[in-house]
Each structure stands twice: as structure tokens, then as C-alpha cells.
């Protein structure tokens, strides 16, 4: 990997972290990120641009660690049914949002 790409990944990660702090809502940032990932994966981007965006920006912006902590708290309280419902809901809604972004991007090209 070229050093320039590494610097771009770090800058993208910094920008994503900053935006995540401004929005400060795990579910909303996850939906935005899922939509944009779906939108961008349908485009034919260069390998380096794709890695910068997916590995740098979206990995930090849609950080799954916020949901892991939320789910851990529910599980720690012994609410298994609530845990299973929220876990599946998070996955399904984000996959659906990513698919919608993918379809919209395809329609635009």
C-alpha cells in the first residue's frame, strides 16, 4: 500500500469520527452509512478510492461498537427476547437501507 493511500485513509477516518461525534446517534449514523455504502458499491470506483472510503471513512462513521455496547447492556440485564429483537432489527434495517442506496445509485446511472 502506498503511503499516500494510508494518509488518505487516516484523514477519512478522522473526518468520519468528527462527523459521528457531531451527529451523536448510533442508529442514525448507521442508517446514513449503510445507505451511502450501498450507493457507492454500485459505482465503479478505483480500488484505492474504494478502500479509502470503505476502510477509512465508513468503518469509523458507522462503528459497530456503539451497537455492541447497547446490545451488551440489554443482554447484561437478562432481557434475551429484547436482545434478539434489537440485534435482528439492527442487521435487517441496515441491510435494507444499504440495498435501497444500491438501487437508487443504479437508477441514477
Short mmCIF file of N, CA, C and O in Angstrom, two decimals:
data_model
loop_
_atom_site.label_atom_id
_atom_site.label_comp_id
_atom_site.label_asym_id
_atom_site.label_seq_id
_atom_site.Cartn_x
_atom_site.Cartn_y
_atom_site.Cartn_z
N UNK A 1 0.84 -1.17 0.00
CA UNK A 1 0.00 0.00 0.00
C UNK A 1 0.89 1.24 0.00
O UNK A 1 1.86 1.31 0.73
N UNK A 2 0.52 2.17 -0.80
CA UNK A 2 1.27 3.41 -0.88
C UNK A 2 1.04 4.25 0.37
O UNK A 2 -0.02 4.23 0.98
N UNK A 3 2.06 5.02 0.73
CA UNK A 3 1.96 5.87 1.92
C UNK A 3 0.88 6.94 1.75
O UNK A 3 0.20 7.30 2.71
N UNK A 4 0.69 7.43 0.51
CA UNK A 4 -0.36 8.44 0.27
C UNK A 4 -1.73 7.87 0.58
O UNK A 4 -2.58 8.55 1.16
N UNK A 5 -1.97 6.62 0.17
CA UNK A 5 -3.27 5.99 0.46
C UNK A 5 -3.49 5.84 1.95
O UNK A 5 -4.60 6.02 2.44
N UNK A 6 -2.43 5.50 2.68
CA UNK A 6 -2.54 5.38 4.12
C UNK A 6 -2.90 6.72 4.77
O UNK A 6 -3.74 6.79 5.66
N UNK A 7 -2.30 7.77 4.28
CA UNK A 7 -2.61 9.12 4.79
C UNK A 7 -4.05 9.48 4.48
O UNK A 7 -4.76 10.02 5.33
N UNK A 8 -4.52 9.15 3.27
CA UNK A 8 -5.91 9.42 2.90
C UNK A 8 -6.88 8.62 3.76
O UNK A 8 -7.94 9.12 4.15
N UNK A 9 -6.55 7.38 4.07
CA UNK A 9 -7.39 6.55 4.93
C UNK A 9 -7.47 7.17 6.32
O UNK A 9 -8.54 7.26 6.93
N UNK A 10 -6.33 7.63 6.84
CA UNK A 10 -6.32 8.27 8.16
C UNK A 10 -7.13 9.56 8.17
O UNK A 10 -7.86 9.83 9.13
N UNK A 11 -7.02 10.36 7.12
CA UNK A 11 -7.80 11.60 7.05
C UNK A 11 -9.30 11.30 6.93
O UNK A 11 -10.12 11.98 7.55
N UNK A 12 -9.64 10.28 6.14
CA UNK A 12 -11.05 9.89 6.02
C UNK A 12 -11.59 9.39 7.35
O UNK A 12 -12.73 9.71 7.74
N UNK A 13 -10.79 8.63 8.08
CA UNK A 13 -11.20 8.12 9.39
C UNK A 13 -11.38 9.28 10.37
O UNK A 13 -12.33 9.29 11.17
N UNK A 14 -10.50 10.25 10.32
CA UNK A 14 -10.61 11.42 11.20
C UNK A 14 -11.89 12.20 10.89
O UNK A 14 -12.63 12.58 11.80
N UNK A 15 -12.17 12.43 9.61
CA UNK A 15 -13.37 13.14 9.21
C UNK A 15 -14.63 12.37 9.65
O UNK A 15 -15.58 12.96 10.17
N UNK A 16 -14.63 11.07 9.46
CA UNK A 16 -15.78 10.25 9.84
C UNK A 16 -16.01 10.28 11.35
O UNK A 16 -17.15 10.38 11.81
N UNK A 17 -14.95 10.21 12.10
CA UNK A 17 -15.07 10.26 13.56
C UNK A 17 -15.62 11.61 14.01
O UNK A 17 -16.48 11.69 14.89
N UNK A 18 -15.15 12.67 13.39
CA UNK A 18 -15.65 14.01 13.70
C UNK A 18 -17.14 14.13 13.39
O UNK A 18 -17.91 14.64 14.20
N UNK A 19 -17.55 13.65 12.21
CA UNK A 19 -18.97 13.70 11.85
C UNK A 19 -19.82 12.84 12.77
O UNK A 19 -20.94 13.21 13.13
N UNK A 20 -19.28 11.70 13.19
CA UNK A 20 -20.01 10.83 14.10
C UNK A 20 -20.23 11.52 15.45
O UNK A 20 -21.29 11.38 16.06
N UNK A 21 -19.26 12.27 15.90
CA UNK A 21 -19.41 13.00 17.16
C UNK A 21 -20.43 14.12 17.05
O UNK A 21 -21.15 14.41 18.00
N UNK A 22 -20.50 14.74 15.88
CA UNK A 22 -21.47 15.81 15.67
C UNK A 22 -22.89 15.24 15.66
O UNK A 22 -23.79 15.79 16.29
N UNK A 23 -23.09 14.14 14.95
CA UNK A 23 -24.43 13.55 14.86
C UNK A 23 -24.81 12.90 16.19
O UNK A 23 -25.93 13.05 16.66
N UNK A 24 -23.92 12.15 16.80
CA UNK A 24 -24.09 11.57 18.13
C UNK A 24 -25.36 10.73 18.28
O UNK A 24 -26.09 10.84 19.24
N UNK A 25 -25.65 9.89 17.28
CA UNK A 25 -26.79 8.99 17.32
C UNK A 25 -26.39 7.72 16.56
O UNK A 25 -26.26 7.75 15.34
N UNK A 26 -26.20 6.62 17.28
CA UNK A 26 -25.72 5.39 16.66
C UNK A 26 -26.62 4.89 15.54
O UNK A 26 -26.16 4.50 14.48
N UNK A 27 -27.91 4.90 15.78
CA UNK A 27 -28.84 4.35 14.79
C UNK A 27 -28.87 5.22 13.53
O UNK A 27 -28.82 4.71 12.41
N UNK A 28 -28.92 6.53 13.70
CA UNK A 28 -28.97 7.45 12.56
C UNK A 28 -27.69 7.39 11.74
O UNK A 28 -27.74 7.35 10.51
N UNK A 29 -26.53 7.39 12.39
CA UNK A 29 -25.28 7.29 11.65
C UNK A 29 -25.16 5.95 10.94
O UNK A 29 -24.63 5.88 9.83
N UNK A 30 -25.67 4.91 11.55
CA UNK A 30 -25.65 3.61 10.91
C UNK A 30 -26.50 3.59 9.65
O UNK A 30 -26.11 3.02 8.63
N UNK A 31 -27.67 4.21 9.72
CA UNK A 31 -28.53 4.27 8.54
C UNK A 31 -27.91 5.11 7.42
O UNK A 31 -27.94 4.72 6.26
N UNK A 32 -27.37 6.26 7.77
CA UNK A 32 -26.71 7.10 6.77
C UNK A 32 -25.55 6.35 6.13
O UNK A 32 -25.40 6.32 4.91
N UNK A 33 -24.72 5.73 6.96
CA UNK A 33 -23.57 5.00 6.46
C UNK A 33 -23.97 3.82 5.59
O UNK A 33 -23.37 3.58 4.54
N UNK A 34 -24.98 3.07 6.00
CA UNK A 34 -25.43 1.93 5.22
C UNK A 34 -25.96 2.37 3.86
O UNK A 34 -25.68 1.75 2.83
N UNK A 35 -26.73 3.44 3.85
CA UNK A 35 -27.24 3.96 2.59
C UNK A 35 -26.10 4.38 1.66
O UNK A 35 -26.09 4.03 0.48
N UNK A 36 -25.14 5.12 2.20
CA UNK A 36 -24.03 5.60 1.37
C UNK A 36 -23.12 4.45 0.90
O UNK A 36 -22.63 4.49 -0.22
N UNK A 37 -22.93 3.44 1.73
CA UNK A 37 -22.14 2.28 1.30
C UNK A 37 -22.84 1.59 0.15
O UNK A 37 -22.23 1.25 -0.87
N UNK A 38 -24.15 1.38 0.27
CA UNK A 38 -24.91 0.78 -0.82
C UNK A 38 -24.85 1.63 -2.08
O UNK A 38 -24.72 1.11 -3.19
N UNK A 39 -24.92 2.93 -1.90
CA UNK A 39 -24.86 3.84 -3.04
C UNK A 39 -23.50 3.75 -3.74
O UNK A 39 -23.42 3.71 -4.96
N UNK A 40 -22.43 3.69 -2.95
CA UNK A 40 -21.08 3.72 -3.53
C UNK A 40 -20.62 2.38 -4.09
O UNK A 40 -19.85 2.35 -5.04
N UNK A 41 -21.10 1.27 -3.53
CA UNK A 41 -20.62 -0.02 -4.05
C UNK A 41 -21.17 -0.33 -5.43
O UNK A 41 -20.61 -1.16 -6.14
N UNK A 42 -22.25 0.34 -5.80
CA UNK A 42 -22.76 0.12 -7.15
C UNK A 42 -21.98 0.92 -8.19
O UNK A 42 -22.07 0.65 -9.38
N UNK A 43 -21.21 1.89 -7.74
CA UNK A 43 -20.37 2.68 -8.65
C UNK A 43 -19.08 1.92 -8.94
O UNK A 43 -18.62 1.10 -8.15
N UNK A 44 -18.50 2.22 -10.04
CA UNK A 44 -17.23 1.59 -10.38
C UNK A 44 -16.10 2.53 -9.97
O UNK A 44 -15.62 3.34 -10.75
N UNK A 45 -15.71 2.42 -8.71
CA UNK A 45 -14.65 3.26 -8.17
C UNK A 45 -13.32 2.53 -8.29
O UNK A 45 -13.27 1.30 -8.34
N UNK A 46 -12.25 3.28 -8.29
CA UNK A 46 -10.93 2.66 -8.31
C UNK A 46 -10.71 1.92 -6.99
O UNK A 46 -11.34 2.20 -5.98
N UNK A 47 -9.80 0.97 -7.03
CA UNK A 47 -9.52 0.16 -5.85
C UNK A 47 -9.08 1.01 -4.67
O UNK A 47 -9.55 0.82 -3.55
N UNK A 48 -8.22 1.99 -4.91
CA UNK A 48 -7.72 2.80 -3.80
C UNK A 48 -8.81 3.71 -3.23
O UNK A 48 -8.92 3.86 -2.01
N UNK A 49 -9.64 4.29 -4.08
CA UNK A 49 -10.73 5.14 -3.59
C UNK A 49 -11.72 4.30 -2.79
O UNK A 49 -12.19 4.72 -1.73
N UNK A 50 -12.02 3.11 -3.27
CA UNK A 50 -12.93 2.22 -2.57
C UNK A 50 -12.39 1.86 -1.18
O UNK A 50 -13.13 1.89 -0.19
N UNK A 51 -11.12 1.56 -1.09
CA UNK A 51 -10.52 1.21 0.20
C UNK A 51 -10.47 2.41 1.14
O UNK A 51 -10.68 2.27 2.33
N UNK A 52 -10.19 3.58 0.60
CA UNK A 52 -10.16 4.78 1.42
C UNK A 52 -11.55 5.05 2.01
O UNK A 52 -11.69 5.31 3.21
N UNK A 53 -12.58 4.94 1.19
CA UNK A 53 -13.93 5.21 1.67
C UNK A 53 -14.44 4.11 2.60
O UNK A 53 -14.96 4.40 3.68
N UNK A 54 -14.30 2.85 2.19
CA UNK A 54 -14.86 1.76 2.99
C UNK A 54 -14.05 1.48 4.24
O UNK A 54 -14.61 1.30 5.32
N UNK A 55 -12.73 1.47 4.12
CA UNK A 55 -11.89 1.15 5.28
C UNK A 55 -11.65 2.37 6.17
O UNK A 55 -11.53 2.23 7.38
N UNK A 56 -11.56 3.52 5.57
CA UNK A 56 -11.27 4.72 6.35
C UNK A 56 -12.51 5.40 6.86
O UNK A 56 -12.75 5.47 8.06
N UNK A 57 -13.33 5.87 5.93
CA UNK A 57 -14.47 6.69 6.33
C UNK A 57 -15.59 5.87 6.97
O UNK A 57 -15.97 6.10 8.11
N UNK A 58 -16.12 4.90 6.25
CA UNK A 58 -17.31 4.20 6.74
C UNK A 58 -17.03 3.28 7.91
O UNK A 58 -17.93 3.05 8.73
N UNK A 59 -15.84 2.77 8.03
CA UNK A 59 -15.52 1.93 9.19
C UNK A 59 -15.56 2.75 10.48
O UNK A 59 -15.96 2.25 11.52
N UNK A 60 -15.18 4.00 10.40
CA UNK A 60 -15.23 4.86 11.59
C UNK A 60 -16.59 5.52 11.77
O UNK A 60 -17.05 5.70 12.88
N UNK A 61 -17.23 5.86 10.67
CA UNK A 61 -18.51 6.55 10.76
C UNK A 61 -19.62 5.64 11.29
O UNK A 61 -20.42 6.04 12.11
N UNK A 62 -19.66 4.42 10.80
CA UNK A 62 -20.74 3.51 11.19
C UNK A 62 -20.28 2.52 12.24
O UNK A 62 -20.79 1.41 12.32
N UNK A 63 -19.34 2.89 13.03
CA UNK A 63 -18.74 2.00 14.02
C UNK A 63 -19.76 1.11 14.71
O UNK A 63 -20.70 1.59 15.33
N UNK A 64 -19.56 -0.18 14.58
CA UNK A 64 -20.47 -1.15 15.16
C UNK A 64 -20.33 -1.22 16.68
O UNK A 64 -21.18 -1.75 17.36
N UNK A 65 -19.27 -0.63 17.21
CA UNK A 65 -19.04 -0.70 18.65
C UNK A 65 -20.13 -0.01 19.45
O UNK A 65 -20.43 -0.40 20.58
N UNK A 66 -20.78 1.00 18.90
CA UNK A 66 -21.88 1.64 19.59
C UNK A 66 -23.04 0.69 19.80
O UNK A 66 -23.67 0.66 20.86
N UNK A 67 -23.33 -0.13 18.79
CA UNK A 67 -24.40 -1.11 18.92
C UNK A 67 -24.01 -2.26 19.82
O UNK A 67 -24.84 -2.81 20.54
N UNK A 68 -22.75 -2.64 19.78
CA UNK A 68 -22.30 -3.74 20.62
C UNK A 68 -22.49 -3.38 22.09
O UNK A 68 -22.98 -4.18 22.88
N UNK A 69 -22.15 -2.17 22.46
CA UNK A 69 -22.33 -1.73 23.85
C UNK A 69 -23.81 -1.69 24.22
O UNK A 69 -24.20 -2.13 25.30
N UNK A 70 -24.63 -1.16 23.31
CA UNK A 70 -26.07 -1.11 23.54
C UNK A 70 -26.65 -2.51 23.73
O UNK A 70 -27.42 -2.77 24.66
N UNK A 71 -26.25 -3.44 22.86
CA UNK A 71 -26.74 -4.82 22.97
C UNK A 71 -26.19 -5.52 24.21
O UNK A 71 -26.89 -6.32 24.84
N UNK A 72 -24.97 -5.22 24.58
CA UNK A 72 -24.37 -5.80 25.78
C UNK A 72 -25.16 -5.40 27.03
O UNK A 72 -25.39 -6.22 27.92
N UNK A 73 -25.55 -4.12 27.09
CA UNK A 73 -26.31 -3.66 28.24
C UNK A 73 -27.65 -4.40 28.35
O UNK A 73 -28.06 -4.79 29.44
N UNK A 74 -28.31 -4.61 27.23
CA UNK A 74 -29.58 -5.34 27.23
C UNK A 74 -29.35 -6.79 27.65
O UNK A 74 -30.09 -7.34 28.47
N UNK A 75 -28.31 -7.40 27.12
CA UNK A 75 -28.01 -8.79 27.45
C UNK A 75 -27.61 -8.94 28.91
O UNK A 75 -27.99 -9.90 29.58
N UNK A 76 -26.87 -7.98 29.41
CA UNK A 76 -26.43 -8.00 30.80
C UNK A 76 -27.61 -7.88 31.78
O UNK A 76 -27.53 -8.37 32.90
N UNK A 77 -28.68 -7.24 31.34
CA UNK A 77 -29.88 -7.13 32.16
C UNK A 77 -30.73 -8.40 32.10
O UNK A 77 -31.75 -8.49 32.77
N UNK A 78 -30.33 -9.36 31.28
CA UNK A 78 -31.04 -10.63 31.18
C UNK A 78 -32.26 -10.60 30.28
O UNK A 78 -33.08 -11.51 30.33
N UNK A 79 -32.38 -9.59 29.46
CA UNK A 79 -33.53 -9.48 28.58
C UNK A 79 -33.20 -10.11 27.23
O UNK A 79 -32.91 -9.42 26.25
N UNK A 80 -33.28 -11.42 27.15
CA UNK A 80 -32.89 -12.18 25.96
C UNK A 80 -33.78 -11.89 24.76
O UNK A 80 -33.29 -11.73 23.65
N UNK A 81 -35.07 -11.81 24.99
CA UNK A 81 -36.00 -11.56 23.88
C UNK A 81 -35.74 -10.18 23.28
O UNK A 81 -35.67 -10.03 22.05
N UNK A 82 -35.60 -9.18 24.14
CA UNK A 82 -35.31 -7.82 23.67
C UNK A 82 -33.98 -7.79 22.91
O UNK A 82 -33.87 -7.13 21.88
N UNK A 83 -32.99 -8.52 23.41
CA UNK A 83 -31.69 -8.60 22.74
C UNK A 83 -31.84 -9.18 21.34
O UNK A 83 -31.30 -8.63 20.37
N UNK A 84 -32.53 -10.29 21.22
CA UNK A 84 -32.70 -10.95 19.91
C UNK A 84 -33.46 -10.05 18.94
O UNK A 84 -33.08 -9.93 17.77
N UNK A 85 -34.49 -9.38 19.43
CA UNK A 85 -35.27 -8.49 18.57
C UNK A 85 -34.41 -7.33 18.08
O UNK A 85 -34.37 -7.03 16.88
N UNK A 86 -33.72 -6.64 19.00
CA UNK A 86 -32.89 -5.50 18.59
C UNK A 86 -31.73 -5.91 17.69
O UNK A 86 -31.42 -5.22 16.72
N UNK A 87 -31.09 -7.03 18.00
CA UNK A 87 -29.98 -7.50 17.18
C UNK A 87 -30.43 -7.73 15.74
O UNK A 87 -29.81 -7.24 14.79
N UNK A 88 -31.52 -8.46 15.58
CA UNK A 88 -32.03 -8.74 14.23
C UNK A 88 -32.55 -7.48 13.55
O UNK A 88 -32.36 -7.32 12.34
N UNK A 89 -33.18 -6.62 14.31
CA UNK A 89 -33.70 -5.38 13.74
C UNK A 89 -32.57 -4.50 13.21
O UNK A 89 -32.66 -3.95 12.11
N UNK A 90 -31.51 -4.39 13.97
CA UNK A 90 -30.36 -3.58 13.54
C UNK A 90 -29.78 -4.12 12.23
O UNK A 90 -29.54 -3.37 11.29
N UNK A 91 -29.57 -5.43 12.17
CA UNK A 91 -28.99 -6.03 10.97
C UNK A 91 -29.92 -5.88 9.77
O UNK A 91 -29.50 -5.45 8.69
N UNK A 92 -31.19 -6.20 9.95
CA UNK A 92 -32.14 -6.16 8.83
C UNK A 92 -32.35 -4.74 8.32
O UNK A 92 -32.33 -4.50 7.11
N UNK A 93 -32.52 -3.79 9.21
CA UNK A 93 -32.76 -2.41 8.79
C UNK A 93 -31.53 -1.85 8.06
O UNK A 93 -31.66 -1.18 7.03
N UNK A 94 -30.34 -2.15 8.55
CA UNK A 94 -29.13 -1.65 7.87
C UNK A 94 -28.92 -2.32 6.53
O UNK A 94 -28.51 -1.66 5.57
N UNK A 95 -29.18 -3.60 6.42
CA UNK A 95 -29.06 -4.26 5.11
C UNK A 95 -30.09 -3.72 4.12
O UNK A 95 -29.78 -3.50 2.95
N UNK A 96 -31.30 -3.50 4.59
CA UNK A 96 -32.33 -2.93 3.73
C UNK A 96 -31.95 -1.52 3.27
O UNK A 96 -32.12 -1.17 2.11
N UNK A 97 -31.44 -0.72 4.19
CA UNK A 97 -31.03 0.65 3.85
C UNK A 97 -29.89 0.63 2.84
O UNK A 97 -29.86 1.43 1.91
N UNK A 98 -28.95 -0.28 3.01
CA UNK A 98 -27.85 -0.41 2.05
C UNK A 98 -28.38 -0.82 0.69
O UNK A 98 -27.95 -0.29 -0.34
N UNK A 99 -29.33 -1.73 0.65
CA UNK A 99 -29.92 -2.17 -0.61
C UNK A 99 -30.66 -1.02 -1.30
O UNK A 99 -30.57 -0.87 -2.52
N UNK A 100 -31.37 -0.20 -0.53
CA UNK A 100 -32.06 0.97 -1.10
C UNK A 100 -31.04 1.93 -1.72
O UNK A 100 -31.24 2.45 -2.81
N UNK A 101 -29.94 2.19 -1.02
CA UNK A 101 -28.89 3.03 -1.56
C UNK A 101 -28.31 2.46 -2.85
O UNK A 101 -28.06 3.19 -3.81
N UNK A 102 -28.13 1.15 -2.88
CA UNK A 102 -27.64 0.47 -4.08
C UNK A 102 -28.61 0.65 -5.24
O UNK A 102 -28.22 0.98 -6.36
N UNK A 103 -29.91 0.44 -4.99
CA UNK A 103 -30.92 0.58 -6.05
C UNK A 103 -31.02 2.00 -6.57
O UNK A 103 -31.11 2.22 -7.78
N UNK A 104 -30.99 2.97 -5.67
CA UNK A 104 -31.07 4.37 -6.09
C UNK A 104 -29.86 4.74 -6.94
O UNK A 104 -29.98 5.41 -7.96
N UNK A 105 -28.69 4.26 -6.55
CA UNK A 105 -27.49 4.54 -7.32
C UNK A 105 -27.56 3.91 -8.70
O UNK A 105 -27.16 4.51 -9.69
N UNK A 106 -28.09 2.70 -8.79
CA UNK A 106 -28.25 2.03 -10.08
C UNK A 106 -29.22 2.77 -10.99
O UNK A 106 -29.03 2.84 -12.20
N UNK A 107 -30.29 3.30 -10.40
CA UNK A 107 -31.29 4.04 -11.18
C UNK A 107 -30.73 5.34 -11.74
O UNK A 107 -31.16 5.81 -12.78
N UNK A 108 -29.76 5.92 -11.02
CA UNK A 108 -29.18 7.19 -11.44
C UNK A 108 -28.19 7.03 -12.59
O UNK A 108 -27.89 8.00 -13.26
N UNK A 109 -27.66 5.83 -12.77
CA UNK A 109 -26.66 5.63 -13.84
C UNK A 109 -27.25 5.01 -15.06
O UNK A 109 -28.29 4.52 -15.16
#
